[in-house]
GROMACS .gro file of C-alpha atoms in nm:
model
  332
    1MET     CA    1  -0.965   1.752   1.466
    2LEU     CA    2  -1.188   1.459   1.501
    3VAL     CA    3  -1.321   1.549   1.132
    4HIS     CA    4  -0.992   1.509   1.018
    5PHE     CA    5  -0.921   1.164   1.192
    6ASN     CA    6  -1.223   1.023   1.045
    7ILE     CA    7  -1.133   1.120   0.701
    8LEU     CA    8  -0.795   0.993   0.718
    9GLY     CA    9  -0.936   0.663   0.884
   10ALA     CA   10  -1.191   0.620   0.616
   11SER     CA   11  -0.908   0.640   0.336
   12LEU     CA   12  -0.729   0.382   0.460
   13PHE     CA   13  -0.992   0.146   0.653
   14GLY     CA   14  -1.333   0.246   0.502
   15ASP     CA   15  -1.327   0.006   0.259
   16LEU     CA   16  -1.229  -0.290   0.473
   17SER     CA   17  -1.470  -0.567   0.543
   18GLU     CA   18  -1.517  -0.676   0.881
   19ARG     CA   19  -1.355  -0.996   0.751
   20GLU     CA   20  -1.044  -0.816   0.634
   21ILE     CA   21  -1.020  -0.629   0.962
   22ILE     CA   22  -0.999  -0.977   1.133
   23LEU     CA   23  -0.738  -1.101   0.888
   24PHE     CA   24  -0.540  -0.766   0.945
   25GLY     CA   25  -0.526  -0.868   1.329
   26ILE     CA   26  -0.416  -1.218   1.239
   27PHE     CA   27  -0.153  -1.060   1.004
   28GLY     CA   28  -0.045  -0.817   1.275
   29PHE     CA   29  -0.037  -1.086   1.537
   30ILE     CA   30   0.188  -1.300   1.325
   31ILE     CA   31   0.456  -1.019   1.234
   32ILE     CA   32   0.477  -0.903   1.599
   33LEU     CA   33   0.529  -1.246   1.733
   34PHE     CA   34   0.808  -1.345   1.484
   35LEU     CA   35   0.972  -0.999   1.535
   36VAL     CA   36   0.994  -1.070   1.906
   37LEU     CA   37   1.072  -1.434   1.888
   38ASP     CA   38   1.341  -1.358   1.604
   39LEU     CA   39   1.544  -1.111   1.802
   40GLY     CA   40   1.434  -1.196   2.157
   41LEU     CA   41   1.497  -1.571   2.133
   42PHE     CA   42   1.647  -1.736   1.795
   43HIS     CA   43   1.884  -1.466   1.754
   44LYS     CA   44   1.975  -1.322   2.087
   45GLN     CA   45   2.317  -1.319   2.030
   46ALA     CA   46   2.478  -1.187   1.699
   47HIS     CA   47   2.601  -1.468   1.476
   48LYS     CA   48   2.671  -1.521   1.125
   49ILE     CA   49   2.364  -1.672   0.945
   50SER     CA   50   2.429  -1.979   0.757
   51THR     CA   51   2.290  -2.068   0.412
   52LYS     CA   52   2.114  -2.377   0.533
   53SER     CA   53   1.951  -2.159   0.794
   54ALA     CA   54   1.878  -1.885   0.526
   55LEU     CA   55   1.703  -2.161   0.329
   56TYR     CA   56   1.477  -2.286   0.574
   57GLN     CA   57   1.368  -1.909   0.678
   58SER     CA   58   1.298  -1.829   0.309
   59ILE     CA   59   1.112  -2.133   0.269
   60PHE     CA   60   0.922  -2.046   0.590
   61TRP     CA   61   0.812  -1.698   0.499
   62VAL     CA   62   0.707  -1.812   0.158
   63CYS     CA   63   0.479  -2.063   0.309
   64ILE     CA   64   0.338  -1.825   0.570
   65SER     CA   65   0.280  -1.559   0.304
   66THR     CA   66   0.095  -1.813   0.053
   67LEU     CA   67  -0.107  -1.955   0.350
   68PHE     CA   68  -0.225  -1.604   0.404
   69GLY     CA   69  -0.310  -1.549   0.060
   70LEU     CA   70  -0.500  -1.879   0.086
   71PHE     CA   71  -0.703  -1.721   0.395
   72ILE     CA   72  -0.782  -1.448   0.149
   73TYR     CA   73  -0.937  -1.664  -0.084
   74LEU     CA   74  -1.118  -1.879   0.171
   75TYR     CA   75  -1.234  -1.607   0.405
   76ASP     CA   76  -1.263  -1.251   0.250
   77GLU     CA   77  -1.540  -1.116   0.052
   78THR     CA   78  -1.292  -1.038  -0.241
   79GLY     CA   79  -1.229  -1.423  -0.267
   80ALA     CA   80  -1.061  -1.549  -0.584
   81GLU     CA   81  -1.001  -1.197  -0.706
   82GLY     CA   82  -0.857  -1.058  -0.402
   83ALA     CA   83  -0.616  -1.353  -0.343
   84ILE     CA   84  -0.499  -1.306  -0.690
   85GLU     CA   85  -0.425  -0.930  -0.652
   86TYR     CA   86  -0.252  -0.997  -0.324
   87PHE     CA   87  -0.031  -1.262  -0.465
   88SER     CA   88   0.038  -1.011  -0.772
   89ALA     CA   89   0.147  -0.760  -0.535
   90TYR     CA   90   0.341  -0.998  -0.319
   91LEU     CA   91   0.530  -1.119  -0.606
   92THR     CA   92   0.603  -0.768  -0.771
   93GLU     CA   93   0.724  -0.687  -0.434
   94TYR     CA   94   0.944  -0.986  -0.379
   95ALA     CA   95   1.109  -0.930  -0.694
   96LEU     CA   96   1.187  -0.555  -0.655
   97SER     CA   97   1.333  -0.683  -0.312
   98VAL     CA   98   1.633  -0.856  -0.522
   99ASP     CA   99   1.748  -0.532  -0.646
  100ASN     CA  100   1.737  -0.403  -0.276
  101ILE     CA  101   1.937  -0.711  -0.172
  102PHE     CA  102   2.207  -0.641  -0.388
  103VAL     CA  103   2.225  -0.249  -0.297
  104ILE     CA  104   2.232  -0.342   0.084
  105LEU     CA  105   2.502  -0.577   0.025
  106LEU     CA  106   2.698  -0.320  -0.133
  107ILE     CA  107   2.652  -0.071   0.176
  108LEU     CA  108   2.772  -0.351   0.408
  109LYS     CA  109   3.079  -0.444   0.195
  110TYR     CA  110   3.148  -0.062   0.159
  111PHE     CA  111   3.127  -0.015   0.537
  112LYS     CA  112   3.335  -0.338   0.574
  113VAL     CA  113   3.068  -0.440   0.838
  114ASN     CA  114   3.131  -0.782   1.008
  115GLU     CA  115   2.907  -1.066   0.894
  116THR     CA  116   2.818  -1.142   1.255
  117TYR     CA  117   2.625  -0.820   1.254
  118TYR     CA  118   2.426  -0.850   0.925
  119HIS     CA  119   2.136  -1.026   1.084
  120ARG     CA  120   2.094  -0.751   1.346
  121ILE     CA  121   2.124  -0.482   1.113
  122LEU     CA  122   1.897  -0.617   0.864
  123PHE     CA  123   1.640  -0.674   1.122
  124TRP     CA  124   1.618  -0.323   1.245
  125GLY     CA  125   1.606  -0.235   0.869
  126ILE     CA  126   1.317  -0.423   0.825
  127LEU     CA  127   1.147  -0.302   1.135
  128GLY     CA  128   1.186   0.045   0.996
  129ALA     CA  129   1.052  -0.055   0.646
  130ILE     CA  130   0.747  -0.198   0.816
  131VAL     CA  131   0.674   0.134   0.980
  132PHE     CA  132   0.787   0.374   0.668
  133ARG     CA  133   0.578   0.121   0.415
  134ALA     CA  134   0.280   0.193   0.622
  135ILE     CA  135   0.328   0.557   0.636
  136PHE     CA  136   0.358   0.544   0.241
  137ILE     CA  137   0.055   0.307   0.169
  138PHE     CA  138  -0.151   0.514   0.435
  139VAL     CA  139  -0.058   0.883   0.244
  140GLY     CA  140  -0.109   0.701  -0.097
  141ALA     CA  141  -0.455   0.573   0.009
  142LEU     CA  142  -0.541   0.915   0.150
  143LEU     CA  143  -0.457   1.092  -0.159
  144ILE     CA  144  -0.620   0.810  -0.402
  145HIS     CA  145  -0.929   0.882  -0.181
  146LYS     CA  146  -0.926   1.245  -0.223
  147PHE     CA  147  -0.771   1.271  -0.577
  148SER     CA  148  -0.833   0.932  -0.798
  149TRP     CA  149  -0.661   1.090  -1.091
  150ILE     CA  150  -0.323   1.058  -0.905
  151LEU     CA  151  -0.330   0.680  -0.988
  152TYR     CA  152  -0.292   0.801  -1.369
  153ILE     CA  153   0.026   0.954  -1.233
  154PHE     CA  154   0.136   0.653  -1.081
  155GLY     CA  155   0.095   0.460  -1.443
  156VAL     CA  156   0.313   0.731  -1.598
  157PHE     CA  157   0.573   0.686  -1.317
  158LEU     CA  158   0.595   0.331  -1.364
  159ILE     CA  159   0.607   0.322  -1.728
  160TYR     CA  160   0.926   0.582  -1.675
  161SER     CA  161   1.068   0.341  -1.413
  162GLY     CA  162   1.020   0.024  -1.644
  163ILE     CA  163   1.207   0.232  -1.930
  164ARG     CA  164   1.477   0.355  -1.702
  165ILE     CA  165   1.565   0.014  -1.521
  166TYR     CA  166   1.551  -0.138  -1.880
  167PHE     CA  167   1.827   0.059  -2.001
  168GLU     CA  168   2.043   0.053  -1.681
  169ASP     CA  169   2.354  -0.123  -1.703
  170GLY     CA  170   2.267  -0.334  -1.380
  171ASP     CA  171   2.610  -0.230  -1.216
  172GLU     CA  172   2.492  -0.076  -0.911
  173LYS     CA  173   2.707   0.207  -0.733
  174ILE     CA  174   2.676   0.359  -0.391
  175GLU     CA  175   2.810   0.695  -0.285
  176PRO     CA  176   2.736   0.720   0.081
  177GLU     CA  177   2.968   1.036   0.138
  178LYS     CA  178   2.681   1.202  -0.125
  179ASN     CA  179   2.393   1.116   0.089
  180PRO     CA  180   2.252   1.432   0.245
  181ILE     CA  181   2.091   1.239   0.530
  182LEU     CA  182   2.424   1.066   0.610
  183LYS     CA  183   2.609   1.392   0.571
  184PHE     CA  184   2.385   1.552   0.831
  185CYS     CA  185   2.426   1.255   1.067
  186LYS     CA  186   2.788   1.282   1.048
  187LYS     CA  187   2.767   1.660   1.095
  188TYR     CA  188   2.547   1.703   1.394
  189LEU     CA  189   2.531   1.363   1.539
  190PRO     CA  190   2.828   1.262   1.801
  191MET     CA  191   2.981   0.985   1.654
  192SER     CA  192   3.240   0.686   1.777
  193GLY     CA  193   3.469   0.540   1.511
  194VAL     CA  194   3.414   0.171   1.660
  195ASP     CA  195   3.152  -0.060   1.615
  196HIS     CA  196   3.146  -0.145   2.003
  197GLY     CA  197   3.026  -0.527   1.937
  198GLY     CA  198   2.761  -0.467   1.703
  199LYS     CA  199   2.593  -0.178   1.915
  200PHE     CA  200   2.448   0.152   1.751
  201MET     CA  201   2.446   0.381   2.040
  202ILE     CA  202   2.693   0.353   2.323
  203ARG     CA  203   2.752   0.586   2.630
  204GLU     CA  204   3.112   0.702   2.690
  205ASP     CA  205   3.185   0.958   2.966
  206GLY     CA  206   2.828   1.049   3.005
  207ARG     CA  207   2.773   1.135   2.644
  208LEU     CA  208   2.557   0.947   2.399
  209LEU     CA  209   2.752   0.833   2.102
  210PHE     CA  210   2.651   0.668   1.783
  211THR     CA  211   2.851   0.392   1.626
  212PRO     CA  212   2.942   0.334   1.229
  213LEU     CA  213   2.659   0.078   1.234
  214PHE     CA  214   2.387   0.342   1.284
  215LEU     CA  215   2.502   0.509   0.982
  216VAL     CA  216   2.468   0.183   0.814
  217ILE     CA  217   2.103   0.136   0.930
  218VAL     CA  218   2.035   0.521   0.819
  219LEU     CA  219   2.200   0.427   0.447
  220ILE     CA  220   1.973   0.132   0.431
  221GLU     CA  221   1.657   0.282   0.538
  222THR     CA  222   1.719   0.568   0.310
  223THR     CA  223   1.755   0.293   0.016
  224ASP     CA  224   1.460   0.097   0.105
  225LEU     CA  225   1.251   0.462   0.099
  226ILE     CA  226   1.381   0.487  -0.264
  227PHE     CA  227   1.281   0.146  -0.352
  228ALA     CA  228   0.947   0.202  -0.204
  229VAL     CA  229   0.906   0.472  -0.432
  230ASP     CA  230   0.882   0.215  -0.717
  231SER     CA  231   0.707  -0.075  -0.526
  232ILE     CA  232   0.408   0.115  -0.338
  233PRO     CA  233   0.266   0.289  -0.696
  234ALA     CA  234   0.320  -0.053  -0.868
  235ALA     CA  235   0.099  -0.225  -0.550
  236PHE     CA  236  -0.167   0.056  -0.576
  237ALA     CA  237  -0.164  -0.011  -0.974
  238ILE     CA  238  -0.245  -0.374  -0.902
  239THR     CA  239  -0.508  -0.312  -0.652
  240GLN     CA  240  -0.669  -0.002  -0.422
  241ASN     CA  241  -0.734  -0.247  -0.140
  242PRO     CA  242  -0.489  -0.084   0.137
  243PHE     CA  243  -0.534  -0.438   0.332
  244LEU     CA  244  -0.386  -0.628   0.035
  245ILE     CA  245  -0.139  -0.373  -0.046
  246TYR     CA  246   0.008  -0.352   0.297
  247THR     CA  247  -0.005  -0.710   0.404
  248SER     CA  248   0.159  -0.848   0.057
  249ASN     CA  249   0.418  -0.573   0.095
  250ILE     CA  250   0.522  -0.657   0.450
  251PHE     CA  251   0.506  -1.046   0.398
  252ALA     CA  252   0.776  -1.003   0.100
  253VAL     CA  253   0.974  -0.743   0.330
  254MET     CA  254   0.964  -1.009   0.591
  255GLY     CA  255   1.120  -1.273   0.370
  256LEU     CA  256   1.381  -1.010   0.228
  257ARG     CA  257   1.649  -1.090   0.492
  258ALA     CA  258   1.643  -1.447   0.478
  259MET     CA  259   1.646  -1.418   0.114
  260PHE     CA  260   1.942  -1.177   0.135
  261PHE     CA  261   2.165  -1.462   0.329
  262LEU     CA  262   2.055  -1.686   0.058
  263LEU     CA  263   2.134  -1.514  -0.233
  264ALA     CA  264   2.430  -1.286  -0.121
  265GLY     CA  265   2.664  -1.477  -0.292
  266ILE     CA  266   2.487  -1.571  -0.613
  267ILE     CA  267   2.246  -1.279  -0.690
  268ASP     CA  268   2.456  -1.141  -0.962
  269LYS     CA  269   2.386  -1.446  -1.175
  270PHE     CA  270   2.028  -1.357  -1.204
  271TYR     CA  271   2.152  -1.087  -1.428
  272LEU     CA  272   1.838  -1.068  -1.653
  273LEU     CA  273   1.585  -1.030  -1.362
  274GLN     CA  274   1.637  -0.641  -1.381
  275LYS     CA  275   1.496  -0.671  -1.759
  276GLY     CA  276   1.202  -0.877  -1.605
  277LEU     CA  277   1.136  -0.614  -1.350
  278SER     CA  278   1.136  -0.323  -1.599
  279ILE     CA  279   0.889  -0.526  -1.819
  280ILE     CA  280   0.662  -0.569  -1.523
  281LEU     CA  281   0.655  -0.203  -1.412
  282PHE     CA  282   0.583  -0.098  -1.772
  283PHE     CA  283   0.303  -0.356  -1.787
  284ILE     CA  284   0.157  -0.236  -1.479
  285GLY     CA  285   0.189   0.103  -1.549
  286ALA     CA  286   0.049   0.057  -1.906
  287LYS     CA  287  -0.268  -0.135  -1.742
  288MET     CA  288  -0.329   0.143  -1.528
  289LEU     CA  289  -0.327   0.426  -1.807
  290LEU     CA  290  -0.553   0.207  -2.014
  291GLU     CA  291  -0.821   0.244  -1.757
  292ILE     CA  292  -0.839   0.622  -1.906
  293TRP     CA  293  -1.007   0.448  -2.209
  294HIS     CA  294  -1.233   0.212  -1.985
  295ILE     CA  295  -1.002  -0.073  -2.108
  296ASP     CA  296  -0.953  -0.339  -1.779
  297VAL     CA  297  -0.706  -0.580  -1.783
  298ASN     CA  298  -0.825  -0.897  -1.622
  299VAL     CA  299  -0.628  -0.974  -1.258
  300TYR     CA  300  -0.593  -1.317  -1.380
  301LEU     CA  301  -0.411  -1.199  -1.663
  302SER     CA  302  -0.199  -0.962  -1.499
  303PHE     CA  303  -0.081  -1.231  -1.229
  304THR     CA  304   0.007  -1.474  -1.554
  305VAL     CA  305   0.211  -1.187  -1.682
  306ILE     CA  306   0.390  -1.126  -1.365
  307ILE     CA  307   0.478  -1.437  -1.275
  308ALA     CA  308   0.551  -1.554  -1.630
  309THR     CA  309   0.794  -1.265  -1.668
  310LEU     CA  310   0.986  -1.346  -1.329
  311THR     CA  311   1.029  -1.729  -1.410
  312LEU     CA  312   1.144  -1.665  -1.765
  313SER     CA  313   1.388  -1.411  -1.642
  314ILE     CA  314   1.520  -1.631  -1.391
  315ILE     CA  315   1.544  -1.930  -1.625
  316PHE     CA  316   1.721  -1.730  -1.913
  317SER     CA  317   1.976  -1.585  -1.660
  318VAL     CA  318   2.069  -1.943  -1.549
  319LEU     CA  319   2.064  -2.083  -1.914
  320ILE     CA  320   2.210  -1.798  -2.091
  321PRO     CA  321   2.547  -1.663  -1.929
  322ARG     CA  322   2.651  -1.302  -1.952
  323ARG     CA  323   2.878  -1.193  -2.224
  324SER     CA  324   3.150  -1.145  -1.977
  325GLU     CA  325   3.107  -1.502  -1.841
  326GLN     CA  326   3.118  -1.624  -2.188
  327PRO     CA  327   3.462  -1.832  -2.251
  328PRO     CA  328   3.671  -1.645  -2.549
  329GLU     CA  329   3.667  -1.777  -2.861
  330GLU     CA  330   3.972  -2.007  -2.965
  331VAL     CA  331   4.175  -1.836  -3.236
  332SER     CA  332   4.287  -2.107  -3.488
   0.00000   0.00000   0.00000
C-alpha cells in the first residue's frame, strides 16, 4: 500500500521543487480564503449579482492570477519559461470557459432558475470543479509518468477536438432529459418539486429530499467534466508540470463565475471565439505530435499564437457582425 502511495505521490509531486511546494501552499491558502469569504461573508444571503460587481470580481481574479504568474517568474526555478507555460495554460482554460459559460446559462434558463440563486449554484459548481479537476490532473500525471506515449494520444485528441469545434454551428443545445446521471438521480433520489428558497436538500416529515436546484448542480458538474476532457489534455500539451497545470486551471475556473455574470448577456456577440479556440486546440495538438520527430515549438511562440488567436477572434467578432445580424440589403 505504501509503495503504491509513493508511486502516486511521485507522479504528481515528484518533479515539484521546494519553491513550487511553497507556492502551492500560497495558492491553496488564497483559494480557501476567498472561498470562505465569498460564501461566508460577501454573499451569505442569496442575491442577484450586478454587472458592476461582476466586473470588479473579474478584474480581481485576473489580477490575482497574473500576480501568481509573476511569483512563478521571480521565485520558481522554472523562471520565465515556467511563467509563460502557466500563462499559456491559464489563457487556454479561461478561453475554453467561455463555451462553458454559454452552456451553464442554457442550463439555468432551461430549469427556469431564479437569478437570485445563480451565485450560490455557481459557487458549489466551481467548488466541485476544483475537486474534479484535481482528480483529472492527478490521474493524467500518473498515466504520463507511467506511459509517456499517452501525450501523443492527447495530441491526436486535441487535433480532433479542434476540427470538430471549428465546424460546429455554435448553436449549443442541451437535452437534460437524456443525461444518464440526471435520469439516475430522478429515478433513485427522493425529489421535491420546489426549490425551497435556494436549498439543495431539505428534510420533510423526517425524509431527506433533493430539490430541483440539486439537479442543476449535477448537470453543471457533468458539463464541467465534459469540458475538462478538452482543457486538461490541452494543459498537459502545454506543460507536463502538474503544479503549473493545476494552479493555472483553478485560477481560470475561479474567475469563471464572475465572468459568467459579466458576459451572460453579451456572450453570443463573441461568435468567432469558438473558431479561435478550435485553432488553438489544433495548434497545441500539432505541437505535441511534432515532438515525435524531435521538433520543439518554443514556449514563447506557443504563448504568442494563443494570445494572438484569442485577441483577433474577439476583435473580429466585434468588427464583423454575424450574417444573421447584418441588415438586409435594400431592393431598388
